């Protein structure tokens, strides 16, 4: 297949994907805006929105900081130097680009309860989209070091562990890592903690013993966030706009390439 035709088809596929994701995000935004917040005591079955305090049932231990939580996700990034040279032979210009490159990530959640002033109910977060803000950032200097936290994570990635904190530099919120060197590692954790206020939209059901919010069989939307409803709606609106704008750009690029391939323009 001609390169132009291949790029045109890939652009068309990317445009369709972006449009689809944009419409899904817009639908989620409308659900969040239009479904009223329910009191737990008078909760109806089906798609519901509740807000309340997290009550821990069986805590997890986050793998970076060792914090007790009900949900964690983490990323590990390595500071790398990549060749960005251009030209060949005697015209070759040697250059390097240094950046953080993701090398590992993971997440885990456990069932918990959410409580408002009228009562509490169980939340099973499996299959949900969890929106937790950045809780902690750590920097590990690797030059001349031996076994690091990355090695510990690789050995026990599915276990709750504490890393060698003596090797980690905690970065304050809003502060960037100063003067990183190649092979340095950056660890970031996103946590939901007991006692925090939480927003949950999912499907409420009752198995005869207790009411649980989980991912529904028909309505698949299931969203858990530490942010306010207003902030969630605003951010989803921006995401939907950007996705559909990208979809338009990819589609326009595809049609332009197709016309060029057919020698119409």
PDB file of C-alpha atoms in Angstrom:
ATOM      1  CA  UNK A   1       0.000   0.000   0.000  1.00  0.00           C
ATOM      2  CA  UNK A   2       1.181   3.509  -0.835  1.00  0.00           C
ATOM      3  CA  UNK A   3       2.502   5.455   2.171  1.00  0.00           C
ATOM      4  CA  UNK A   4       0.079   8.336   1.568  1.00  0.00           C
ATOM      5  CA  UNK A   5      -2.908   5.982   1.475  1.00  0.00           C
ATOM      6  CA  UNK A   6      -1.733   4.191   4.623  1.00  0.00           C
ATOM      7  CA  UNK A   7      -1.319   7.465   6.537  1.00  0.00           C
ATOM      8  CA  UNK A   8      -4.748   8.604   5.299  1.00  0.00           C
ATOM      9  CA  UNK A   9      -6.403   5.433   6.597  1.00  0.00           C
ATOM     10  CA  UNK A  10      -4.603   5.689   9.951  1.00  0.00           C
ATOM     11  CA  UNK A  11      -5.661   9.334  10.273  1.00  0.00           C
ATOM     12  CA  UNK A  12      -9.259   8.399   9.478  1.00  0.00           C
ATOM     13  CA  UNK A  13      -9.205   5.635  12.104  1.00  0.00           C
ATOM     14  CA  UNK A  14      -7.663   7.994  14.676  1.00  0.00           C
ATOM     15  CA  UNK A  15     -10.288  10.621  13.863  1.00  0.00           C
ATOM     16  CA  UNK A  16     -13.127   8.145  14.334  1.00  0.00           C
ATOM     17  CA  UNK A  17     -11.664   6.954  17.642  1.00  0.00           C
ATOM     18  CA  UNK A  18     -11.298  10.521  18.952  1.00  0.00           C
ATOM     19  CA  UNK A  19     -14.878  11.387  17.934  1.00  0.00           C
ATOM     20  CA  UNK A  20     -16.170   8.243  19.663  1.00  0.00           C
ATOM     21  CA  UNK A  21     -14.250   8.942  22.877  1.00  0.00           C
ATOM     22  CA  UNK A  22     -15.345  12.580  22.776  1.00  0.00           C
ATOM     23  CA  UNK A  23     -19.008  11.590  22.534  1.00  0.00           C
ATOM     24  CA  UNK A  24     -18.601   9.094  25.393  1.00  0.00           C
ATOM     25  CA  UNK A  25     -17.026  11.780  27.565  1.00  0.00           C
ATOM     26  CA  UNK A  26     -19.791  14.236  26.664  1.00  0.00           C
ATOM     27  CA  UNK A  27     -22.427  11.641  27.607  1.00  0.00           C
ATOM     28  CA  UNK A  28     -20.695  11.099  30.962  1.00  0.00           C
ATOM     29  CA  UNK A  29     -20.667  14.865  31.545  1.00  0.00           C
ATOM     30  CA  UNK A  30     -24.420  15.069  30.905  1.00  0.00           C
ATOM     31  CA  UNK A  31     -25.067  12.146  33.279  1.00  0.00           C
ATOM     32  CA  UNK A  32     -23.112  13.849  36.055  1.00  0.00           C
ATOM     33  CA  UNK A  33     -24.935  17.145  35.509  1.00  0.00           C
ATOM     34  CA  UNK A  34     -28.447  15.689  35.218  1.00  0.00           C
ATOM     35  CA  UNK A  35     -28.606  12.918  37.831  1.00  0.00           C
ATOM     36  CA  UNK A  36     -29.329  14.422  41.278  1.00  0.00           C
ATOM     37  CA  UNK A  37     -27.370  13.458  44.374  1.00  0.00           C
ATOM     38  CA  UNK A  38     -29.207  10.795  46.405  1.00  0.00           C
ATOM     39  CA  UNK A  39     -29.318  10.377  50.167  1.00  0.00           C
ATOM     40  CA  UNK A  40     -28.110   6.905  51.076  1.00  0.00           C
ATOM     41  CA  UNK A  41     -31.093   6.070  53.300  1.00  0.00           C
ATOM     42  CA  UNK A  42     -33.593   6.765  50.489  1.00  0.00           C
ATOM     43  CA  UNK A  43     -31.465   5.409  47.643  1.00  0.00           C
ATOM     44  CA  UNK A  44     -33.298   3.945  44.631  1.00  0.00           C
ATOM     45  CA  UNK A  45     -31.917   1.018  42.644  1.00  0.00           C
ATOM     46  CA  UNK A  46     -30.264   1.763  39.303  1.00  0.00           C
ATOM     47  CA  UNK A  47     -27.836   4.497  38.243  1.00  0.00           C
ATOM     48  CA  UNK A  48     -27.256   6.806  41.218  1.00  0.00           C
ATOM     49  CA  UNK A  49     -24.999   9.587  42.424  1.00  0.00           C
ATOM     50  CA  UNK A  50     -23.873   9.742  46.067  1.00  0.00           C
ATOM     51  CA  UNK A  51     -21.378  11.799  48.044  1.00  0.00           C
ATOM     52  CA  UNK A  52     -19.928  10.972  51.421  1.00  0.00           C
ATOM     53  CA  UNK A  53     -17.032   9.923  53.614  1.00  0.00           C
ATOM     54  CA  UNK A  54     -14.891   6.859  52.879  1.00  0.00           C
ATOM     55  CA  UNK A  55     -15.075   4.101  55.495  1.00  0.00           C
ATOM     56  CA  UNK A  56     -12.345   1.478  55.154  1.00  0.00           C
ATOM     57  CA  UNK A  57     -13.268  -2.226  55.356  1.00  0.00           C
ATOM     58  CA  UNK A  58      -9.990  -4.002  54.579  1.00  0.00           C
ATOM     59  CA  UNK A  59      -7.203  -1.476  53.935  1.00  0.00           C
ATOM     60  CA  UNK A  60      -4.572  -1.748  51.235  1.00  0.00           C
ATOM     61  CA  UNK A  61      -0.992  -0.581  51.763  1.00  0.00           C
ATOM     62  CA  UNK A  62       0.317   1.599  48.954  1.00  0.00           C
ATOM     63  CA  UNK A  63       3.568   0.225  47.463  1.00  0.00           C
ATOM     64  CA  UNK A  64       5.567   3.476  47.459  1.00  0.00           C
ATOM     65  CA  UNK A  65       4.818   5.281  50.726  1.00  0.00           C
ATOM     66  CA  UNK A  66       3.235   2.427  52.684  1.00  0.00           C
ATOM     67  CA  UNK A  67       0.046   4.440  53.295  1.00  0.00           C
ATOM     68  CA  UNK A  68      -3.176   2.700  54.371  1.00  0.00           C
ATOM     69  CA  UNK A  69      -5.812   3.350  51.695  1.00  0.00           C
ATOM     70  CA  UNK A  70      -8.764   1.861  49.799  1.00  0.00           C
ATOM     71  CA  UNK A  71      -7.331   2.562  46.337  1.00  0.00           C
ATOM     72  CA  UNK A  72      -3.907   3.324  44.936  1.00  0.00           C
ATOM     73  CA  UNK A  73      -2.274   3.786  41.581  1.00  0.00           C
ATOM     74  CA  UNK A  74       1.351   4.582  40.909  1.00  0.00           C
ATOM     75  CA  UNK A  75       3.752   5.364  38.102  1.00  0.00           C
ATOM     76  CA  UNK A  76       7.511   4.901  37.926  1.00  0.00           C
ATOM     77  CA  UNK A  77       9.412   7.100  35.459  1.00  0.00           C
ATOM     78  CA  UNK A  78      13.090   6.926  34.561  1.00  0.00           C
ATOM     79  CA  UNK A  79      15.056   9.995  33.524  1.00  0.00           C
ATOM     80  CA  UNK A  80      16.603   9.066  30.169  1.00  0.00           C
ATOM     81  CA  UNK A  81      18.919  10.664  27.644  1.00  0.00           C
ATOM     82  CA  UNK A  82      17.860   9.920  24.074  1.00  0.00           C
ATOM     83  CA  UNK A  83      19.757  10.491  20.870  1.00  0.00           C
ATOM     84  CA  UNK A  84      18.180  13.312  18.843  1.00  0.00           C
ATOM     85  CA  UNK A  85      20.986  13.637  16.314  1.00  0.00           C
ATOM     86  CA  UNK A  86      20.257  14.675  12.739  1.00  0.00           C
ATOM     87  CA  UNK A  87      22.072  14.331   9.446  1.00  0.00           C
ATOM     88  CA  UNK A  88      24.611  11.724   8.350  1.00  0.00           C
ATOM     89  CA  UNK A  89      28.333  11.539   7.819  1.00  0.00           C
ATOM     90  CA  UNK A  90      30.225  14.823   8.121  1.00  0.00           C
ATOM     91  CA  UNK A  91      26.933  16.772   8.315  1.00  0.00           C
ATOM     92  CA  UNK A  92      25.734  14.806  11.332  1.00  0.00           C
ATOM     93  CA  UNK A  93      24.834  17.016  14.294  1.00  0.00           C
ATOM     94  CA  UNK A  94      24.941  15.235  17.625  1.00  0.00           C
ATOM     95  CA  UNK A  95      22.247  16.184  20.082  1.00  0.00           C
ATOM     96  CA  UNK A  96      20.450  14.624  23.033  1.00  0.00           C
ATOM     97  CA  UNK A  97      17.049  15.035  24.613  1.00  0.00           C
ATOM     98  CA  UNK A  98      16.538  14.313  28.309  1.00  0.00           C
ATOM     99  CA  UNK A  99      13.069  13.466  29.622  1.00  0.00           C
ATOM    100  CA  UNK A 100      11.083  11.334  32.069  1.00  0.00           C
ATOM    101  CA  UNK A 101       9.993   8.021  30.505  1.00  0.00           C
ATOM    102  CA  UNK A 102       7.389   5.765  32.105  1.00  0.00           C
ATOM    103  CA  UNK A 103       8.739   2.292  32.834  1.00  0.00           C
ATOM    104  CA  UNK A 104       6.129   0.846  35.201  1.00  0.00           C
ATOM    105  CA  UNK A 105       2.648   1.533  36.521  1.00  0.00           C
ATOM    106  CA  UNK A 106       0.061  -0.278  38.591  1.00  0.00           C
ATOM    107  CA  UNK A 107      -3.161   0.091  40.520  1.00  0.00           C
ATOM    108  CA  UNK A 108      -5.317  -1.738  43.031  1.00  0.00           C
ATOM    109  CA  UNK A 109      -8.607  -1.077  44.819  1.00  0.00           C
ATOM    110  CA  UNK A 110     -10.654  -2.781  47.499  1.00  0.00           C
ATOM    111  CA  UNK A 111     -14.314  -2.566  48.502  1.00  0.00           C
ATOM    112  CA  UNK A 112     -15.194   0.174  50.980  1.00  0.00           C
ATOM    113  CA  UNK A 113     -18.218   1.944  52.405  1.00  0.00           C
ATOM    114  CA  UNK A 114     -19.358   5.501  51.812  1.00  0.00           C
ATOM    115  CA  UNK A 115     -21.287   7.339  54.527  1.00  0.00           C
ATOM    116  CA  UNK A 116     -23.448  10.459  54.521  1.00  0.00           C
ATOM    117  CA  UNK A 117     -25.620  11.913  57.291  1.00  0.00           C
ATOM    118  CA  UNK A 118     -28.405   9.396  56.563  1.00  0.00           C
ATOM    119  CA  UNK A 119     -26.502   6.103  56.409  1.00  0.00           C
ATOM    120  CA  UNK A 120     -23.809   4.098  54.637  1.00  0.00           C
ATOM    121  CA  UNK A 121     -23.506   1.569  51.820  1.00  0.00           C
ATOM    122  CA  UNK A 122     -20.878  -0.631  50.213  1.00  0.00           C
ATOM    123  CA  UNK A 123     -18.987   0.345  47.054  1.00  0.00           C
ATOM    124  CA  UNK A 124     -17.276  -2.318  44.931  1.00  0.00           C
ATOM    125  CA  UNK A 125     -14.820  -0.311  42.772  1.00  0.00           C
ATOM    126  CA  UNK A 126     -13.976  -3.097  40.307  1.00  0.00           C
ATOM    127  CA  UNK A 127     -14.430  -1.810  36.752  1.00  0.00           C
ATOM    128  CA  UNK A 128     -14.729   1.827  37.793  1.00  0.00           C
ATOM    129  CA  UNK A 129     -12.822   4.831  36.540  1.00  0.00           C
ATOM    130  CA  UNK A 130     -11.063   6.166  39.643  1.00  0.00           C
ATOM    131  CA  UNK A 131     -10.061   9.815  39.594  1.00  0.00           C
ATOM    132  CA  UNK A 132      -7.664  10.424  42.486  1.00  0.00           C
ATOM    133  CA  UNK A 133      -5.323  13.425  42.693  1.00  0.00           C
ATOM    134  CA  UNK A 134      -1.575  13.105  43.059  1.00  0.00           C
ATOM    135  CA  UNK A 135      -0.827  12.291  46.709  1.00  0.00           C
ATOM    136  CA  UNK A 136       2.969  12.058  46.759  1.00  0.00           C
ATOM    137  CA  UNK A 137       6.032  12.317  44.512  1.00  0.00           C
ATOM    138  CA  UNK A 138       9.430  10.810  45.322  1.00  0.00           C
ATOM    139  CA  UNK A 139      12.819  11.103  43.637  1.00  0.00           C
ATOM    140  CA  UNK A 140      15.416   8.350  43.779  1.00  0.00           C
ATOM    141  CA  UNK A 141      18.978   9.182  42.755  1.00  0.00           C
ATOM    142  CA  UNK A 142      20.388   6.094  41.088  1.00  0.00           C
ATOM    143  CA  UNK A 143      24.008   7.112  40.349  1.00  0.00           C
ATOM    144  CA  UNK A 144      26.255   4.754  42.320  1.00  0.00           C
ATOM    145  CA  UNK A 145      23.294   3.155  44.090  1.00  0.00           C
ATOM    146  CA  UNK A 146      22.657  -0.510  44.557  1.00  0.00           C
ATOM    147  CA  UNK A 147      19.257  -2.109  44.869  1.00  0.00           C
ATOM    148  CA  UNK A 148      16.503   0.521  44.623  1.00  0.00           C
ATOM    149  CA  UNK A 149      12.769   0.708  45.137  1.00  0.00           C
ATOM    150  CA  UNK A 150      12.232  -0.130  41.470  1.00  0.00           C
ATOM    151  CA  UNK A 151      13.892  -3.507  42.087  1.00  0.00           C
ATOM    152  CA  UNK A 152      11.698  -4.102  45.130  1.00  0.00           C
ATOM    153  CA  UNK A 153       8.578  -3.263  43.109  1.00  0.00           C
ATOM    154  CA  UNK A 154       9.673  -5.636  40.359  1.00  0.00           C
ATOM    155  CA  UNK A 155      10.049  -8.449  42.905  1.00  0.00           C
ATOM    156  CA  UNK A 156       6.717  -7.870  44.656  1.00  0.00           C
ATOM    157  CA  UNK A 157       4.584  -5.891  42.226  1.00  0.00           C
ATOM    158  CA  UNK A 158       1.287  -7.401  43.376  1.00  0.00           C
ATOM    159  CA  UNK A 159       2.016  -7.128  47.086  1.00  0.00           C
ATOM    160  CA  UNK A 160       1.651  -4.192  49.454  1.00  0.00           C
ATOM    161  CA  UNK A 161       5.190  -3.310  50.428  1.00  0.00           C
ATOM    162  CA  UNK A 162       7.288  -0.493  51.812  1.00  0.00           C
ATOM    163  CA  UNK A 163      10.188   0.651  49.703  1.00  0.00           C
ATOM    164  CA  UNK A 164      13.619   1.678  51.006  1.00  0.00           C
ATOM    165  CA  UNK A 165      12.574   5.188  52.032  1.00  0.00           C
ATOM    166  CA  UNK A 166      16.123   6.199  52.947  1.00  0.00           C
ATOM    167  CA  UNK A 167      16.867   6.349  49.216  1.00  0.00           C
ATOM    168  CA  UNK A 168      13.872   8.513  48.374  1.00  0.00           C
ATOM    169  CA  UNK A 169      13.581  12.291  48.369  1.00  0.00           C
ATOM    170  CA  UNK A 170      10.012  13.461  48.922  1.00  0.00           C
ATOM    171  CA  UNK A 171       8.996  16.297  46.605  1.00  0.00           C
ATOM    172  CA  UNK A 172       6.651  18.929  47.992  1.00  0.00           C
ATOM    173  CA  UNK A 173       3.355  19.594  46.112  1.00  0.00           C
ATOM    174  CA  UNK A 174       3.943  22.025  43.250  1.00  0.00           C
ATOM    175  CA  UNK A 175       7.713  21.543  43.409  1.00  0.00           C
ATOM    176  CA  UNK A 176       9.615  20.005  40.491  1.00  0.00           C
ATOM    177  CA  UNK A 177      12.579  17.653  40.757  1.00  0.00           C
ATOM    178  CA  UNK A 178      15.747  19.721  40.549  1.00  0.00           C
ATOM    179  CA  UNK A 179      18.717  18.614  38.458  1.00  0.00           C
ATOM    180  CA  UNK A 180      17.716  14.997  37.690  1.00  0.00           C
ATOM    181  CA  UNK A 181      20.381  12.764  36.167  1.00  0.00           C
ATOM    182  CA  UNK A 182      19.998   9.892  33.683  1.00  0.00           C
ATOM    183  CA  UNK A 183      18.854   6.674  35.436  1.00  0.00           C
ATOM    184  CA  UNK A 184      17.188   8.640  38.269  1.00  0.00           C
ATOM    185  CA  UNK A 185      13.680   7.445  39.085  1.00  0.00           C
ATOM    186  CA  UNK A 186      10.489   9.356  39.860  1.00  0.00           C
ATOM    187  CA  UNK A 187       7.679   7.650  41.792  1.00  0.00           C
ATOM    188  CA  UNK A 188       4.162   9.090  41.928  1.00  0.00           C
ATOM    189  CA  UNK A 189       1.227   7.826  43.978  1.00  0.00           C
ATOM    190  CA  UNK A 190      -2.483   8.566  43.661  1.00  0.00           C
ATOM    191  CA  UNK A 191      -4.499   7.518  46.717  1.00  0.00           C
ATOM    192  CA  UNK A 192      -8.029   7.408  48.126  1.00  0.00           C
ATOM    193  CA  UNK A 193      -7.802   7.446  51.915  1.00  0.00           C
ATOM    194  CA  UNK A 194     -10.227   6.566  54.722  1.00  0.00           C
ATOM    195  CA  UNK A 195     -12.111   9.631  55.945  1.00  0.00           C
ATOM    196  CA  UNK A 196     -11.900  11.535  52.654  1.00  0.00           C
ATOM    197  CA  UNK A 197     -14.971  12.962  50.938  1.00  0.00           C
ATOM    198  CA  UNK A 198     -15.798  11.060  47.770  1.00  0.00           C
ATOM    199  CA  UNK A 199     -18.067  11.392  44.731  1.00  0.00           C
ATOM    200  CA  UNK A 200     -19.487   8.119  43.356  1.00  0.00           C
ATOM    201  CA  UNK A 201     -21.736   7.502  40.354  1.00  0.00           C
ATOM    202  CA  UNK A 202     -22.590   3.884  39.617  1.00  0.00           C
ATOM    203  CA  UNK A 203     -25.365   1.308  39.642  1.00  0.00           C
ATOM    204  CA  UNK A 204     -26.979   0.515  43.006  1.00  0.00           C
ATOM    205  CA  UNK A 205     -28.233  -3.027  43.539  1.00  0.00           C
ATOM    206  CA  UNK A 206     -29.305  -5.222  46.440  1.00  0.00           C
ATOM    207  CA  UNK A 207     -28.413  -8.899  46.815  1.00  0.00           C
ATOM    208  CA  UNK A 208     -30.873  -9.394  49.666  1.00  0.00           C
ATOM    209  CA  UNK A 209     -28.241  -8.688  52.309  1.00  0.00           C
ATOM    210  CA  UNK A 210     -26.966  -5.198  51.568  1.00  0.00           C
ATOM    211  CA  UNK A 211     -27.045  -2.458  48.953  1.00  0.00           C
ATOM    212  CA  UNK A 212     -23.904  -2.070  46.862  1.00  0.00           C
ATOM    213  CA  UNK A 213     -22.855   0.419  44.205  1.00  0.00           C
ATOM    214  CA  UNK A 214     -20.940  -1.316  41.424  1.00  0.00           C
ATOM    215  CA  UNK A 215     -20.596  -1.362  37.655  1.00  0.00           C
ATOM    216  CA  UNK A 216     -23.972  -2.103  36.085  1.00  0.00           C
ATOM    217  CA  UNK A 217     -24.771  -4.743  33.488  1.00  0.00           C
ATOM    218  CA  UNK A 218     -26.715  -2.314  31.299  1.00  0.00           C
ATOM    219  CA  UNK A 219     -25.396   1.111  32.327  1.00  0.00           C
ATOM    220  CA  UNK A 220     -21.621   0.643  32.319  1.00  0.00           C
ATOM    221  CA  UNK A 221     -20.704   4.136  33.516  1.00  0.00           C
ATOM    222  CA  UNK A 222     -19.021   3.897  36.928  1.00  0.00           C
ATOM    223  CA  UNK A 223     -17.020   6.847  38.222  1.00  0.00           C
ATOM    224  CA  UNK A 224     -15.285   7.479  41.559  1.00  0.00           C
ATOM    225  CA  UNK A 225     -13.581  10.783  42.296  1.00  0.00           C
ATOM    226  CA  UNK A 226     -12.136  12.854  45.104  1.00  0.00           C
ATOM    227  CA  UNK A 227     -12.971  16.020  43.153  1.00  0.00           C
ATOM    228  CA  UNK A 228     -16.159  18.080  43.386  1.00  0.00           C
ATOM    229  CA  UNK A 229     -19.017  17.503  40.942  1.00  0.00           C
ATOM    230  CA  UNK A 230     -18.462  20.965  39.433  1.00  0.00           C
ATOM    231  CA  UNK A 231     -14.770  20.288  38.802  1.00  0.00           C
ATOM    232  CA  UNK A 232     -15.497  16.849  37.309  1.00  0.00           C
ATOM    233  CA  UNK A 233     -18.093  18.283  34.915  1.00  0.00           C
ATOM    234  CA  UNK A 234     -15.818  21.141  33.862  1.00  0.00           C
ATOM    235  CA  UNK A 235     -12.883  18.854  33.164  1.00  0.00           C
ATOM    236  CA  UNK A 236     -15.002  16.374  31.204  1.00  0.00           C
ATOM    237  CA  UNK A 237     -16.290  19.241  29.079  1.00  0.00           C
ATOM    238  CA  UNK A 238     -12.720  20.228  28.209  1.00  0.00           C
ATOM    239  CA  UNK A 239     -11.771  16.607  27.491  1.00  0.00           C
ATOM    240  CA  UNK A 240     -14.768  16.143  25.180  1.00  0.00           C
ATOM    241  CA  UNK A 241     -13.970  19.355  23.283  1.00  0.00           C
ATOM    242  CA  UNK A 242     -10.298  18.430  22.821  1.00  0.00           C
ATOM    243  CA  UNK A 243     -11.106  14.881  21.710  1.00  0.00           C
ATOM    244  CA  UNK A 244     -13.640  16.042  19.118  1.00  0.00           C
ATOM    245  CA  UNK A 245     -11.268  18.779  17.926  1.00  0.00           C
ATOM    246  CA  UNK A 246      -8.563  16.146  17.458  1.00  0.00           C
ATOM    247  CA  UNK A 247     -11.088  13.952  15.668  1.00  0.00           C
ATOM    248  CA  UNK A 248     -11.872  16.805  13.270  1.00  0.00           C
ATOM    249  CA  UNK A 249      -8.156  17.468  12.620  1.00  0.00           C
ATOM    250  CA  UNK A 250      -7.380  13.791  11.970  1.00  0.00           C
ATOM    251  CA  UNK A 251     -10.417  13.405   9.689  1.00  0.00           C
ATOM    252  CA  UNK A 252      -9.582  16.576   7.740  1.00  0.00           C
ATOM    253  CA  UNK A 253      -5.990  15.378   7.352  1.00  0.00           C
ATOM    254  CA  UNK A 254      -7.237  12.015   6.113  1.00  0.00           C
ATOM    255  CA  UNK A 255      -9.516  13.517   3.457  1.00  0.00           C
ATOM    256  CA  UNK A 256      -6.745  15.873   2.323  1.00  0.00           C
ATOM    257  CA  UNK A 257      -4.348  12.951   1.908  1.00  0.00           C
ATOM    258  CA  UNK A 258      -6.987  10.892   0.084  1.00  0.00           C
ATOM    259  CA  UNK A 259      -7.614  13.731  -2.365  1.00  0.00           C
ATOM    260  CA  UNK A 260      -3.860  14.110  -2.877  1.00  0.00           C
ATOM    261  CA  UNK A 261      -3.528  10.354  -3.422  1.00  0.00           C
ATOM    262  CA  UNK A 262      -6.289  10.465  -6.049  1.00  0.00           C
ATOM    263  CA  UNK A 263      -4.569  13.515  -7.599  1.00  0.00           C
ATOM    264  CA  UNK A 264      -7.712  15.612  -7.180  1.00  0.00           C
ATOM    265  CA  UNK A 265      -5.740  18.379  -5.464  1.00  0.00           C
TER     266      UNK A 265
END
